[in-house]
């Protein structure tokens, strides 16, 4: 009898403690909005044709959404007094084209009366991210869906939740681990820096004022450091942004890892993946085998999509992606 009670209690506990992510599934909208994936794909493809920035902007937006309050589209919410997530310094450089991509895809979905207000903005961001990765030449993969949109977005919640470009491997590992991601996931996800742009201020220390005894970070290739100094002179216009992957900036490939092998990682966080012996083997693997990189990336971005997912009464399906209902 006692055992039975204990058994049902632990069963109940197990049920209660099962992460919400267990409710995510592929083809989640097959009855409510059967064409959602193709509708999103064409809206995203149209936007991508207008500007390549669509791809890096959407991919980074997804990452920043998931690391702050989970993948709940909280990063999309606007506030009248600039106190939302997107107003935090770590989010301020998120490119507008990422937000625009989600808004356009949502409009396309809601044009179908069957789908109107049935698909969450969080799920649209997940689908749009999958689509931009494929459009830029990366792997295509099946997405899990069923997230709800969060109702809270605060500037304060961003603090200490996003990695900084001067992080070392320990700091990167710790932050990714707190989101349920392994070091391998982290190395694979960093491969996202194979597309997109960075403002000069994010790495200027590495090329001008590394330490009291040397101006240039010794882990940077001297040739690359000189190129960076040319593209980013000391008093550069703060709006100037440069390609993060100087070799194939518009292609979602494994060139990022080959760059690291040559001392051409733009941020210390990038370069640390190669200089630290704990992650070096993975950089070498991904640099030599694009299939291995793509597989690891798909595994990792799928795990990223499960972070802090909201279900039931924790969220809602937003009518407008930038405002709570
Ligand atoms: C590992 C730790 C990471 C650090 C320290 C980091 C840091 C940064 C920084 C400083 C920028 C430049 C922003 C700017 O100046 O405008 C950037 C851009 C970018 N990041 Fe990361 N990032 C990390 C991981 C990731 C991950 C996991 C993803 C996605 C899976 C990602 C996707 C991107 C993309 C696509 C861009 C280019 C954005 C654009 O062109 O608009 N990053 N990152
Ligand atoms: C590359 O990685 C894939 C996937 O892990 C593996 O099946 C394949 O054998 C690897 N190729 C080489 C040449 O090592």
Short mmCIF file of N, CA, C and O and ligand atoms in Angstrom, two decimals, residues 56-57 59-60 63 93 95 163-165 172 176 186 189-190 192-193 195-199 202 244 267 269 297, ligand 1:
data_model
loop_
_atom_site.label_atom_id
_atom_site.label_comp_id
_atom_site.label_asym_id
_atom_site.label_seq_id
_atom_site.Cartn_x
_atom_site.Cartn_y
_atom_site.Cartn_z
N UNK A 56 21.50 36.04 -41.69
CA UNK A 56 22.16 36.19 -40.39
C UNK A 56 21.28 36.86 -39.35
O UNK A 56 21.33 36.48 -38.16
N UNK A 57 20.47 37.82 -39.77
CA UNK A 57 19.64 38.56 -38.80
C UNK A 57 18.63 37.63 -38.13
O UNK A 57 18.43 37.69 -36.92
N UNK A 59 18.78 34.26 -37.90
CA UNK A 59 19.48 33.23 -37.14
C UNK A 59 19.93 33.76 -35.77
O UNK A 59 19.73 33.11 -34.74
N UNK A 60 20.48 34.96 -35.75
CA UNK A 60 20.95 35.53 -34.49
C UNK A 60 19.76 35.87 -33.58
O UNK A 60 19.82 35.70 -32.36
N UNK A 63 18.67 32.78 -31.75
CA UNK A 63 19.60 32.46 -30.66
C UNK A 63 19.34 33.36 -29.45
O UNK A 63 19.21 32.90 -28.32
N UNK A 93 22.05 45.53 -31.30
CA UNK A 93 22.58 45.38 -32.66
C UNK A 93 21.88 44.27 -33.45
O UNK A 93 22.30 43.95 -34.56
N UNK A 95 19.77 42.94 -36.09
CA UNK A 95 19.39 43.65 -37.30
C UNK A 95 17.88 43.62 -37.51
O UNK A 95 17.22 42.60 -37.30
N UNK A 163 26.22 35.46 -24.41
CA UNK A 163 27.69 35.42 -24.38
C UNK A 163 28.30 36.70 -24.96
O UNK A 163 27.68 37.34 -25.81
N UNK A 164 29.48 37.04 -24.48
CA UNK A 164 30.18 38.22 -24.99
C UNK A 164 31.39 37.79 -25.81
O UNK A 164 31.96 36.73 -25.57
N UNK A 165 31.78 38.62 -26.78
CA UNK A 165 32.85 38.23 -27.70
C UNK A 165 34.21 38.04 -27.02
O UNK A 165 35.10 37.43 -27.61
N UNK A 172 32.06 30.34 -22.02
CA UNK A 172 31.14 29.88 -23.07
C UNK A 172 30.46 28.58 -22.64
O UNK A 172 29.24 28.44 -22.71
N UNK A 176 26.39 28.03 -22.06
CA UNK A 176 25.64 27.08 -22.89
C UNK A 176 25.12 25.92 -22.04
O UNK A 176 24.00 25.44 -22.25
N UNK A 186 27.91 23.88 -28.48
CA UNK A 186 28.37 25.26 -28.50
C UNK A 186 29.31 25.49 -29.69
O UNK A 186 29.20 26.49 -30.41
N UNK A 189 27.19 25.42 -32.87
CA UNK A 189 26.34 26.61 -33.03
C UNK A 189 27.16 27.85 -33.37
O UNK A 189 26.69 28.74 -34.08
N UNK A 190 28.40 27.90 -32.85
CA UNK A 190 29.27 29.04 -33.17
C UNK A 190 29.54 29.12 -34.67
O UNK A 190 29.87 30.19 -35.19
N UNK A 192 27.54 29.39 -36.79
CA UNK A 192 26.62 30.39 -37.35
C UNK A 192 27.38 31.64 -37.79
O UNK A 192 26.93 32.38 -38.66
N UNK A 193 28.55 31.87 -37.19
CA UNK A 193 29.35 33.03 -37.57
C UNK A 193 30.01 32.86 -38.95
O UNK A 193 30.86 33.64 -39.33
N UNK A 195 28.20 33.26 -41.48
CA UNK A 195 27.49 34.31 -42.22
C UNK A 195 27.29 35.51 -41.30
O UNK A 195 27.30 35.37 -40.08
N UNK A 196 27.10 36.67 -41.89
CA UNK A 196 26.73 37.83 -41.11
C UNK A 196 27.85 38.80 -40.82
O UNK A 196 28.99 38.62 -41.27
N UNK A 197 27.51 39.79 -40.03
CA UNK A 197 28.36 40.97 -39.87
C UNK A 197 28.63 41.28 -38.40
O UNK A 197 27.84 40.92 -37.54
N UNK A 198 29.73 41.98 -38.18
CA UNK A 198 30.01 42.51 -36.85
C UNK A 198 30.44 43.96 -36.94
O UNK A 198 31.16 44.34 -37.87
N UNK A 199 30.03 44.74 -35.97
CA UNK A 199 30.50 46.12 -35.87
C UNK A 199 31.92 46.10 -35.33
O UNK A 199 32.29 45.22 -34.54
N UNK A 202 33.14 45.59 -31.59
CA UNK A 202 33.05 44.31 -30.91
C UNK A 202 34.39 43.58 -30.82
O UNK A 202 34.53 42.61 -30.08
N UNK A 244 31.90 38.51 -40.90
CA UNK A 244 32.56 37.70 -39.88
C UNK A 244 33.36 36.57 -40.50
O UNK A 244 34.35 36.12 -39.94
N UNK A 267 36.27 37.06 -33.14
CA UNK A 267 36.19 37.36 -31.70
C UNK A 267 37.11 36.42 -30.93
O UNK A 267 37.38 35.30 -31.38
N UNK A 269 36.16 34.84 -28.44
CA UNK A 269 35.31 33.67 -28.17
C UNK A 269 35.42 32.67 -29.32
O UNK A 269 35.50 31.46 -29.09
N UNK A 297 25.39 20.67 -36.15
CA UNK A 297 24.64 21.93 -36.10
C UNK A 297 23.14 21.65 -35.97
O UNK A 297 22.46 22.28 -35.16
C1 LIG B 1 29.36 31.46 -28.72
C2 LIG B 1 29.13 32.66 -28.28
C3 LIG B 1 28.72 33.80 -29.17
C4 LIG B 1 29.18 35.07 -29.06
C5 LIG B 1 30.17 35.60 -28.05
C6 LIG B 1 28.56 35.83 -30.11
C7 LIG B 1 28.75 37.18 -30.34
C8 LIG B 1 28.37 37.86 -31.47
C9 LIG B 1 28.69 39.23 -31.77
C10 LIG B 1 29.48 40.16 -30.86
C11 LIG B 1 28.17 39.52 -32.99
C12 LIG B 1 28.29 40.86 -33.76
C13 LIG B 1 27.10 41.73 -33.50
C14 LIG B 1 27.26 43.10 -34.12
O1 LIG B 1 28.29 43.74 -33.96
O2 LIG B 1 26.30 43.56 -34.77
C15 LIG B 1 27.51 38.34 -33.46
C16 LIG B 1 26.86 38.23 -34.66
C17 LIG B 1 26.17 37.12 -35.05
N1 LIG B 1 25.94 35.99 -34.30
FE1 LIG B 1 26.87 35.48 -32.61
N2 LIG B 1 27.74 35.01 -30.83
C18 LIG B 1 27.79 33.76 -30.28
C19 LIG B 1 27.06 32.66 -30.67
C20 LIG B 1 26.14 32.67 -31.70
C21 LIG B 1 25.21 31.62 -31.96
C22 LIG B 1 25.05 30.37 -31.10
C23 LIG B 1 24.50 31.99 -33.05
C24 LIG B 1 23.38 31.28 -33.75
C25 LIG B 1 23.18 29.99 -33.71
C26 LIG B 1 25.03 33.26 -33.49
C27 LIG B 1 24.66 33.93 -34.62
C28 LIG B 1 25.17 35.14 -35.03
C29 LIG B 1 24.92 35.71 -36.34
C30 LIG B 1 24.17 35.04 -37.48
C31 LIG B 1 25.52 36.96 -36.34
C32 LIG B 1 25.50 38.00 -37.47
C33 LIG B 1 24.31 38.91 -37.27
C34 LIG B 1 24.06 39.86 -38.43
O3 LIG B 1 24.77 39.87 -39.41
O4 LIG B 1 23.08 40.64 -38.32
N3 LIG B 1 26.01 33.66 -32.62
N4 LIG B 1 27.64 37.34 -32.51
#
